[in-house]
């Protein structure tokens, strides 16, 4: 769990009617202590005062605000070996959640994540989004969202905010997809008003691989604070976690592994370049090399990916060769990325995880052949998250924002 | 100039005879105010108190320590429009310096840098270091250092510390070169005791490209806080500056652009891999492609590089094609690095800067062909630093350390 932030003690002035900076920091401090303890410990106000080093009076007042905002609830505590009336413990409110959503090339997805980061429910709907306008896709996603909103209401869950992940470069402040060549979107401002009902305390836009990297981080051991997440879809994305934080680089779009050049004289890429990793190891590239049709066919990509797996099971060419070729190129791109980032752990998601048994030998061979001095230290893992990774990561990030800035709900 | 650090005010305890944490922070604070003002402003103690928000009494006491440690000196101040006796100003002591050194494949170098970061003197000595043991090279560097030490003494300069840059991956704490394939060193612990006389307050080991990136940062505009420095020697290195700081990555060796794979079926590389950028765009690779001999020849690489420039001047093949090929590959590797780091400014040093007029068109074409969507925003600069970059960067880093931690000299 996250580390509690240091308590802020100094007095500062604040305008009338607003939560002052110190109180904001202390609200966050108390909430992070409650969150870090988890549901099992159910800390009392006295426990919180001790851990947070705030006075009991301050803690009582801060907890009152958090209760009023619905971020925490009181719950009876029985401690082992103690008798009598249980003291009152505090836990994160299980009836509050955030909605995560994803638009990818072949599907839309939405899910609800509680304040502990647990994915409560999700839905994935196949949809050929690259044949639709952005507003059509957002309309379909709005319908998917409404279904989950209804389910949330039926369970007494209140939705506090949301996050949306898309397979492209985004400008989060302007809610704009700068480039998503596999969707055919460029400079596309997204009208997300209809995706969630008001009031939305917080709604954010993410690159899909970055959101997935954040979801993956939730699964890693506490000491695993540095890794590259590689997302395999039609496109290939990357999200870099350095010291537990997303590294987005000076221009905000770091990690674009799919457009690392692995063959200077290779095929033309949707980005306008040539020989990018995506042209050999993206889903459509593998399917084409395996002679399993193209995106123009009426048969869906999901169906063709199933056919690919069947062919791989029987060891049939050209499927086996196509996946081996993708694996080798992936190993080469990973070698370059490991050199540039000096990172030793790489986690593969999407079809790279699904095809692991056929892809991994060639990938490891590619890495060994091109970077023998670092291949030995490489830790190459596959993510179990599948198609929920991006929506879960987007939602968890927003949960994290709310826990760090509870005054957004207290004000 | 660097921003002053915030003043530390809270009281903390400290063991008798040592400088307490608050005093350490305030020593650094006062010194950074003096350094930021520069020699022209010559701040008085009252000026320093105002800027640092410390009391005049504190400033007087802290300045006394800095004077005793020889880090600052007093100097008369005449202010425009004021009459009478000049007030006493404070500037960094111009008689203190740090020695920067470099071992590269074809030369050793050393130089003196003052507390303002100015390179006062330097010497570069051609030497075929890959044919020598590490102790032979360190012996030769020790002699070069002694020459500069004599010059420093003659000018009344005291050397406070040093930094050494080498073309390979280093473990700074253990003073070990982990891998420097172009020197033939692997796991080579360096005995640097003889390089500088005692007492050495601080002595550090750097990767050459990282040191050069730090030197380059000194030349950039204040708002240029993010760039990739590409060092071109026999090997090719990279140093990444993010938000004004060196980014070394989780394993500490980020930026190895020379081993980004640009041709999967390319030539074998000194790193044990294949098709690395270095095999096409390193100095020896270009010379071989230009039919200008090999490292085994008796004629020096420096001489052959001169021959290359002569051939380029006359437009002769295969020289022109060799440099164009290197440029194209450099453009491809830079495209991948710009994608992964999301950085838009790249600064080229070493032979890439020296060969700019012949290299740049092919490099730009390579970048445009493989990353058209980011090529337009790319800012591709050449460094004027030449062979002094690594020694100057290493020395300036150590100067920066001393200015941030003056208590090392005050204690």
Coordinates of C-alpha atoms in Angstrom, one line a residue, chain B:
Chain B
X1 CA 22.9 29.7 -12.4
X2 CA 21.4 27.2 -10.0
X3 CA 18.4 28.2 -7.8
X4 CA 19.1 28.7 -4.2
X5 CA 17.8 26.0 -1.9
X6 CA 15.1 26.9 0.6
X7 CA 16.4 28.0 3.9
X8 CA 16.2 25.5 6.7
X9 CA 14.9 27.0 9.9
X10 CA 13.8 24.4 12.3
X11 CA 16.2 23.4 15.1
X12 CA 17.6 19.9 15.2
X13 CA 20.1 18.3 17.5
X14 CA 23.6 17.5 16.4
X15 CA 26.5 15.6 17.9
X16 CA 29.2 17.8 19.5
X17 CA 31.9 18.7 17.1
X18 CA 29.9 18.2 14.0
X19 CA 28.0 20.6 11.8
X20 CA 24.3 20.1 12.5
X21 CA 21.8 19.4 9.7
X22 CA 20.3 22.9 9.8
X23 CA 23.7 24.6 9.8
X24 CA 24.8 22.3 6.9
X25 CA 21.7 23.4 5.0
X26 CA 22.2 27.0 5.8
X27 CA 25.9 26.9 4.8
X28 CA 24.8 25.6 1.4
X29 CA 22.0 28.1 1.2
X30 CA 24.4 31.1 1.8
X31 CA 27.0 29.6 -0.6
X32 CA 24.3 29.1 -3.3
X33 CA 23.2 32.7 -2.9
X34 CA 26.8 33.9 -3.4
X35 CA 27.3 31.5 -6.4
X36 CA 24.0 32.5 -8.0
X37 CA 24.9 36.2 -7.8
X38 CA 28.2 35.6 -9.6
X39 CA 31.4 37.7 -9.4
X40 CA 29.8 40.8 -10.8
X41 CA 27.3 41.4 -8.0
X42 CA 29.6 40.8 -5.0
X43 CA 26.8 40.6 -2.5
X44 CA 27.4 42.0 1.0
X45 CA 26.4 40.1 4.1
X46 CA 23.3 42.2 4.4
X47 CA 22.4 41.4 0.7
X48 CA 22.8 37.7 1.5
X49 CA 20.6 38.0 4.6
X50 CA 17.9 39.6 2.5
X51 CA 18.0 37.0 -0.3
X52 CA 18.4 34.0 2.0
X53 CA 15.9 35.2 4.6
X54 CA 18.3 34.3 7.3
X55 CA 19.2 36.7 10.1
X56 CA 22.3 39.0 9.6
X57 CA 23.9 37.3 12.6
X58 CA 23.4 33.9 11.1
X59 CA 24.8 35.0 7.8
X60 CA 27.9 36.5 9.5
X61 CA 28.6 33.3 11.3
X62 CA 28.0 31.2 8.2
X63 CA 30.1 33.4 6.1
X64 CA 32.9 33.2 8.6
X65 CA 32.9 29.4 8.2
X66 CA 32.9 29.7 4.4
X67 CA 35.8 32.1 4.6
X68 CA 37.7 29.9 6.9
X69 CA 37.1 26.9 4.6
X70 CA 38.5 29.0 1.7
X71 CA 35.3 28.7 -0.4
X72 CA 34.6 32.4 -0.6
X73 CA 36.7 35.5 -0.3
X74 CA 35.9 39.1 0.6
X75 CA 36.3 41.8 -2.0
X76 CA 35.6 45.5 -2.1
X77 CA 32.3 46.7 -3.6
X78 CA 31.7 50.0 -5.3
X79 CA 28.1 50.5 -6.1
X80 CA 27.1 52.9 -8.8
X81 CA 25.9 56.2 -7.5
X82 CA 27.2 55.5 -4.0
X83 CA 30.1 57.3 -2.4
X84 CA 32.6 56.7 0.4
X85 CA 34.2 53.5 1.7
X86 CA 33.1 50.5 -0.3
X87 CA 31.2 47.8 1.6
X88 CA 32.7 44.3 1.6
X89 CA 31.3 41.9 -0.9
X90 CA 31.6 38.1 -1.1
X91 CA 32.5 36.0 -4.1
X92 CA 33.4 32.4 -4.7
X93 CA 37.2 32.0 -4.1
X94 CA 38.8 32.2 -7.5
X95 CA 41.9 30.3 -6.1
X96 CA 40.0 27.0 -5.6
X97 CA 39.4 24.5 -8.3
X98 CA 38.5 20.9 -9.2
X99 CA 40.3 18.7 -11.6
X100 CA 38.4 16.9 -14.3
X101 CA 39.9 13.9 -16.2
X102 CA 39.0 11.6 -19.0
X103 CA 40.3 8.3 -20.3
X104 CA 39.0 7.6 -23.8
X105 CA 40.1 5.1 -26.4
X106 CA 42.6 7.4 -28.2
X107 CA 43.5 10.0 -25.6
X108 CA 43.7 11.0 -22.0
X109 CA 42.8 14.4 -20.8
X110 CA 42.8 16.6 -17.7
X111 CA 41.7 20.1 -16.8
X112 CA 41.0 22.5 -14.0
X113 CA 37.6 24.0 -13.4
X114 CA 37.0 26.8 -10.9
X115 CA 34.1 27.1 -8.5
X116 CA 32.2 29.1 -11.1
X117 CA 32.5 26.2 -13.5
X118 CA 35.0 27.9 -15.8
X119 CA 37.6 25.7 -17.5
X120 CA 40.9 27.4 -16.5
X121 CA 43.3 25.1 -18.2
X122 CA 43.4 21.6 -19.9
X123 CA 45.6 19.2 -21.6
X124 CA 44.7 16.4 -24.1
X125 CA 47.3 13.7 -24.8
X126 CA 46.8 11.3 -27.6
X127 CA 47.3 7.7 -26.4
X128 CA 46.2 4.3 -27.6
X129 CA 44.7 3.2 -24.3
X130 CA 43.1 0.0 -25.6
X131 CA 46.5 -1.5 -26.0
X132 CA 47.4 -0.8 -22.3
X133 CA 46.4 -2.2 -18.9
X134 CA 44.3 0.0 -16.7
X135 CA 47.2 0.7 -14.4
X136 CA 49.4 1.8 -17.3
X137 CA 46.7 4.2 -18.4
X138 CA 46.1 5.5 -14.8
X139 CA 49.9 6.0 -14.5
X140 CA 50.0 8.1 -17.7
X141 CA 46.9 10.0 -16.5
X142 CA 48.7 10.6 -13.1
X143 CA 51.6 12.2 -14.9
X144 CA 49.3 14.4 -16.9
X145 CA 47.6 15.4 -13.6
X146 CA 50.9 16.2 -12.0
X147 CA 51.7 18.6 -14.8
X148 CA 48.5 20.4 -14.2
X149 CA 48.9 20.3 -10.4
X150 CA 52.3 22.1 -10.9
X151 CA 50.6 24.7 -13.0
X152 CA 47.9 25.1 -10.4
X153 CA 50.5 25.6 -7.6
X154 CA 52.3 28.1 -9.7
X155 CA 49.1 30.2 -10.0
X156 CA 48.2 29.7 -6.3
X157 CA 45.3 27.5 -7.1
X158 CA 44.2 24.8 -4.6
X159 CA 42.6 21.6 -6.0
X160 CA 39.6 20.6 -3.8
X161 CA 38.6 17.4 -5.6
X162 CA 38.3 15.6 -8.9
X163 CA 36.2 13.7 -11.3
X164 CA 37.2 11.0 -13.9
X165 CA 35.2 10.1 -17.0
X166 CA 35.6 6.8 -18.8
X167 CA 33.9 5.4 -22.0
X168 CA 31.9 2.6 -20.4
X169 CA 29.5 1.6 -17.7
X170 CA 30.7 2.4 -14.2
X171 CA 29.9 1.6 -10.7
X172 CA 30.7 4.9 -9.0
X173 CA 30.5 3.6 -5.4
X174 CA 33.0 0.8 -6.1
X175 CA 35.2 2.9 -8.5
X176 CA 34.8 0.1 -11.0
X177 CA 34.5 0.1 -14.8
X178 CA 31.9 -2.6 -15.3
X179 CA 32.1 -2.7 -19.1
X180 CA 34.2 -0.6 -21.5
X181 CA 34.5 -2.9 -24.5
X182 CA 36.3 -0.3 -26.6
X183 CA 39.0 -0.2 -23.9
X184 CA 38.9 -3.9 -23.4
X185 CA 38.1 -3.4 -19.7
X186 CA 35.5 -5.4 -17.8
X187 CA 35.0 -5.4 -14.1
X188 CA 38.1 -3.2 -13.8
X189 CA 38.5 -1.6 -10.4
X190 CA 40.4 1.7 -10.7
X191 CA 43.1 2.7 -8.2
X192 CA 42.8 6.5 -8.4
X193 CA 44.8 7.3 -5.3
X194 CA 47.7 8.6 -7.4
X195 CA 45.6 10.8 -9.6
X196 CA 45.3 13.6 -7.2
X197 CA 47.2 14.6 -4.0
X198 CA 45.6 14.2 -0.6
X199 CA 43.4 15.5 0.8
X200 CA 40.8 14.9 -1.8
X201 CA 37.5 16.0 -0.4
X202 CA 35.6 14.4 -3.2
X203 CA 36.5 12.3 -6.2
X204 CA 33.9 10.7 -8.5
X205 CA 33.8 8.3 -11.4
X206 CA 31.5 9.1 -14.4
X207 CA 30.4 7.6 -17.7
X208 CA 31.9 9.8 -20.4
X209 CA 28.6 10.6 -22.2
X210 CA 26.9 11.4 -18.8
X211 CA 29.8 13.8 -17.9
X212 CA 29.6 15.4 -21.3
X213 CA 25.8 15.8 -21.0
X214 CA 26.4 17.6 -17.7
X215 CA 29.0 19.9 -19.4
X216 CA 26.6 20.6 -22.2
X217 CA 23.8 21.5 -19.7
X218 CA 26.1 24.3 -18.5
X219 CA 25.9 25.8 -22.0
X220 CA 22.2 25.5 -22.6
X221 CA 19.6 28.2 -22.0
X222 CA 17.9 28.2 -18.6
X223 CA 14.7 26.8 -20.1
X224 CA 16.5 24.0 -21.9
X225 CA 16.2 21.5 -19.1
X226 CA 15.6 18.3 -21.2
X227 CA 17.8 16.9 -23.9
X228 CA 19.7 13.8 -25.0
X229 CA 23.4 14.3 -25.4
X230 CA 25.0 11.9 -28.0
X231 CA 28.7 11.4 -27.6
X232 CA 30.5 10.2 -30.7
X233 CA 33.9 8.6 -30.2
X234 CA 35.1 5.1 -31.1
X235 CA 32.1 4.1 -29.1
X236 CA 28.8 6.0 -29.0
X237 CA 27.3 7.0 -25.7
X238 CA 24.3 9.0 -24.5
X239 CA 23.5 11.1 -21.5
X240 CA 19.9 12.1 -20.8
X241 CA 19.1 15.3 -18.9
X242 CA 15.5 15.4 -17.6
X243 CA 14.4 18.5 -15.8
X244 CA 18.0 19.6 -15.4
X245 CA 19.1 16.4 -13.8
X246 CA 21.0 13.4 -15.2
X247 CA 18.6 10.5 -15.8
X248 CA 20.5 7.2 -15.2
X249 CA 17.6 4.8 -15.0
X250 CA 16.9 2.0 -12.5
X251 CA 20.2 0.2 -13.2
X252 CA 22.2 3.4 -13.4
X253 CA 23.3 3.1 -17.1
X254 CA 20.6 4.8 -19.1
X255 CA 21.3 6.4 -22.4
X256 CA 23.4 3.7 -24.2
X257 CA 22.4 4.9 -27.7
X258 CA 25.5 3.2 -29.2
X259 CA 23.9 -0.2 -28.6
X260 CA 20.5 0.6 -29.9
X261 CA 20.0 -2.0 -32.7
X262 CA 19.6 -0.3 -36.1
X263 CA 20.2 -3.3 -38.3
X264 CA 19.2 -6.8 -36.9
X265 CA 21.4 -8.6 -39.4
X266 CA 24.2 -6.0 -39.1
X267 CA 27.8 -6.4 -38.0
X268 CA 29.0 -7.9 -34.8
X269 CA 29.5 -5.3 -32.1
X270 CA 32.2 -5.0 -29.4
X271 CA 29.3 -5.5 -26.8
X272 CA 28.8 -9.0 -28.1
X273 CA 25.6 -8.0 -29.9
X274 CA 24.9 -7.4 -33.5
X275 CA 23.8 -4.4 -35.6
X276 CA 24.2 -1.8 -32.9
X277 CA 24.5 1.9 -34.0
X278 CA 28.1 1.8 -33.0
X279 CA 28.9 -0.8 -35.7
X280 CA 27.9 1.8 -38.4
X281 CA 28.4 5.2 -36.8
X282 CA 31.3 4.8 -34.4
X283 CA 34.5 6.4 -35.5
X284 CA 36.2 3.1 -36.4
X285 CA 33.1 1.9 -38.2
X286 CA 33.0 5.1 -40.4
X287 CA 36.7 4.9 -41.1
X288 CA 36.5 1.2 -42.1
X289 CA 33.5 2.0 -44.4
X290 CA 35.5 4.9 -45.8
X291 CA 38.4 2.5 -46.6
X292 CA 40.7 4.4 -44.2
X293 CA 42.3 1.5 -42.4
X294 CA 41.6 -0.2 -39.1
X295 CA 42.5 0.1 -35.5
X296 CA 45.2 -2.4 -36.1
X297 CA 47.1 0.0 -38.4
X298 CA 50.1 1.9 -37.1
X299 CA 48.6 5.1 -38.3
X300 CA 46.6 6.8 -35.5
X301 CA 42.8 7.1 -35.6
X302 CA 43.2 10.9 -35.2
X303 CA 45.3 10.9 -38.4
X304 CA 42.8 8.8 -40.2
X305 CA 39.9 11.0 -39.1
X306 CA 41.9 13.9 -40.6
X307 CA 42.1 11.9 -43.8
X308 CA 38.4 11.4 -43.7
X309 CA 37.7 15.1 -43.4
X310 CA 40.1 15.7 -46.4
X311 CA 38.2 13.2 -48.5
X312 CA 34.9 14.7 -47.5
X313 CA 36.1 18.1 -48.4
X314 CA 36.8 16.8 -51.9
X315 CA 33.5 14.9 -52.1
X316 CA 35.4 11.6 -52.5
X317 CA 33.8 8.2 -52.2
X318 CA 33.7 6.0 -50.2
X319 CA 34.1 8.6 -47.5
X320 CA 31.0 10.5 -48.4
X321 CA 28.9 7.4 -48.5
X322 CA 30.4 6.1 -45.2
X323 CA 29.4 9.3 -43.4
X324 CA 26.0 9.4 -45.0
X325 CA 25.4 5.8 -44.0
X326 CA 26.4 6.7 -40.4
X327 CA 24.1 9.7 -40.5
X328 CA 21.1 7.7 -41.7
X329 CA 21.7 5.1 -38.9
X330 CA 22.1 7.8 -36.4
X331 CA 18.8 9.3 -37.5
X332 CA 17.1 5.9 -37.0
X333 CA 18.5 5.4 -33.6
X334 CA 17.6 9.0 -32.6
X335 CA 14.1 8.4 -33.8
X336 CA 13.7 5.4 -31.5
X337 CA 15.3 7.2 -28.6
X338 CA 13.0 10.3 -29.1
X339 CA 10.0 7.9 -29.1
X340 CA 11.1 6.1 -25.9
X341 CA 12.2 9.2 -24.0
X342 CA 9.7 11.6 -25.5
X343 CA 12.5 14.2 -25.7
X344 CA 12.7 16.6 -28.6
X345 CA 16.2 18.2 -28.2
X346 CA 19.2 16.1 -29.1
X347 CA 22.8 17.5 -28.9
X348 CA 25.6 15.8 -30.8
X349 CA 29.2 15.8 -29.6
X350 CA 32.5 14.3 -30.7
X351 CA 32.9 13.3 -34.3
X352 CA 29.2 13.8 -34.9
X353 CA 29.7 17.5 -34.3
X354 CA 33.0 17.6 -36.2
X355 CA 31.4 15.9 -39.2
X356 CA 28.1 17.8 -39.0
X357 CA 28.0 19.3 -42.5
X358 CA 28.3 15.9 -44.1
X359 CA 26.4 13.9 -41.5
X360 CA 23.4 16.1 -40.8
X361 CA 21.5 15.7 -44.1
X362 CA 21.4 11.9 -43.9
X363 CA 20.6 12.0 -40.2
X364 CA 17.7 14.3 -40.8
X365 CA 16.5 12.2 -43.7
X366 CA 16.7 9.0 -41.5
X367 CA 14.7 10.7 -38.8
X368 CA 12.1 12.0 -41.2
X369 CA 11.7 8.6 -42.9
X370 CA 11.3 6.7 -39.7
X371 CA 9.5 9.1 -37.4
X372 CA 7.8 11.7 -39.6
X373 CA 5.3 12.6 -36.9
X374 CA 8.0 13.8 -34.5
X375 CA 10.8 14.8 -36.9
X376 CA 9.2 18.3 -37.3
X377 CA 9.6 19.1 -33.6
X378 CA 13.1 17.7 -33.3
X379 CA 15.8 20.2 -32.4
X380 CA 19.1 18.7 -33.4
X381 CA 22.1 20.7 -32.1
X382 CA 25.9 20.2 -32.2
X383 CA 28.0 20.7 -29.2
X384 CA 31.0 23.1 -29.3
X385 CA 32.7 21.3 -26.5
X386 CA 34.8 18.8 -28.3
X387 CA 37.2 16.7 -26.3
X388 CA 37.0 18.9 -23.2
X389 CA 33.3 18.0 -22.6
X390 CA 33.7 15.0 -20.4
X391 CA 36.5 16.4 -18.2
X392 CA 34.6 19.7 -17.8
X393 CA 31.4 17.9 -17.0
X394 CA 33.0 15.6 -14.4
X395 CA 34.8 18.5 -12.7
X396 CA 31.7 20.7 -12.8
X397 CA 29.6 18.0 -11.1
X398 CA 32.1 17.8 -8.3
X399 CA 32.1 21.6 -8.0
X400 CA 28.3 21.4 -7.8
X401 CA 28.6 18.7 -5.0
X402 CA 30.9 20.9 -3.0
X403 CA 28.7 24.0 -3.4
X404 CA 25.7 21.9 -2.2
X405 CA 27.6 20.4 0.7
X406 CA 30.2 23.0 1.8
X407 CA 30.2 21.4 5.2
X408 CA 32.5 18.8 3.7
X409 CA 35.2 21.4 3.7
X410 CA 34.0 23.3 6.8
X411 CA 33.9 20.3 9.2

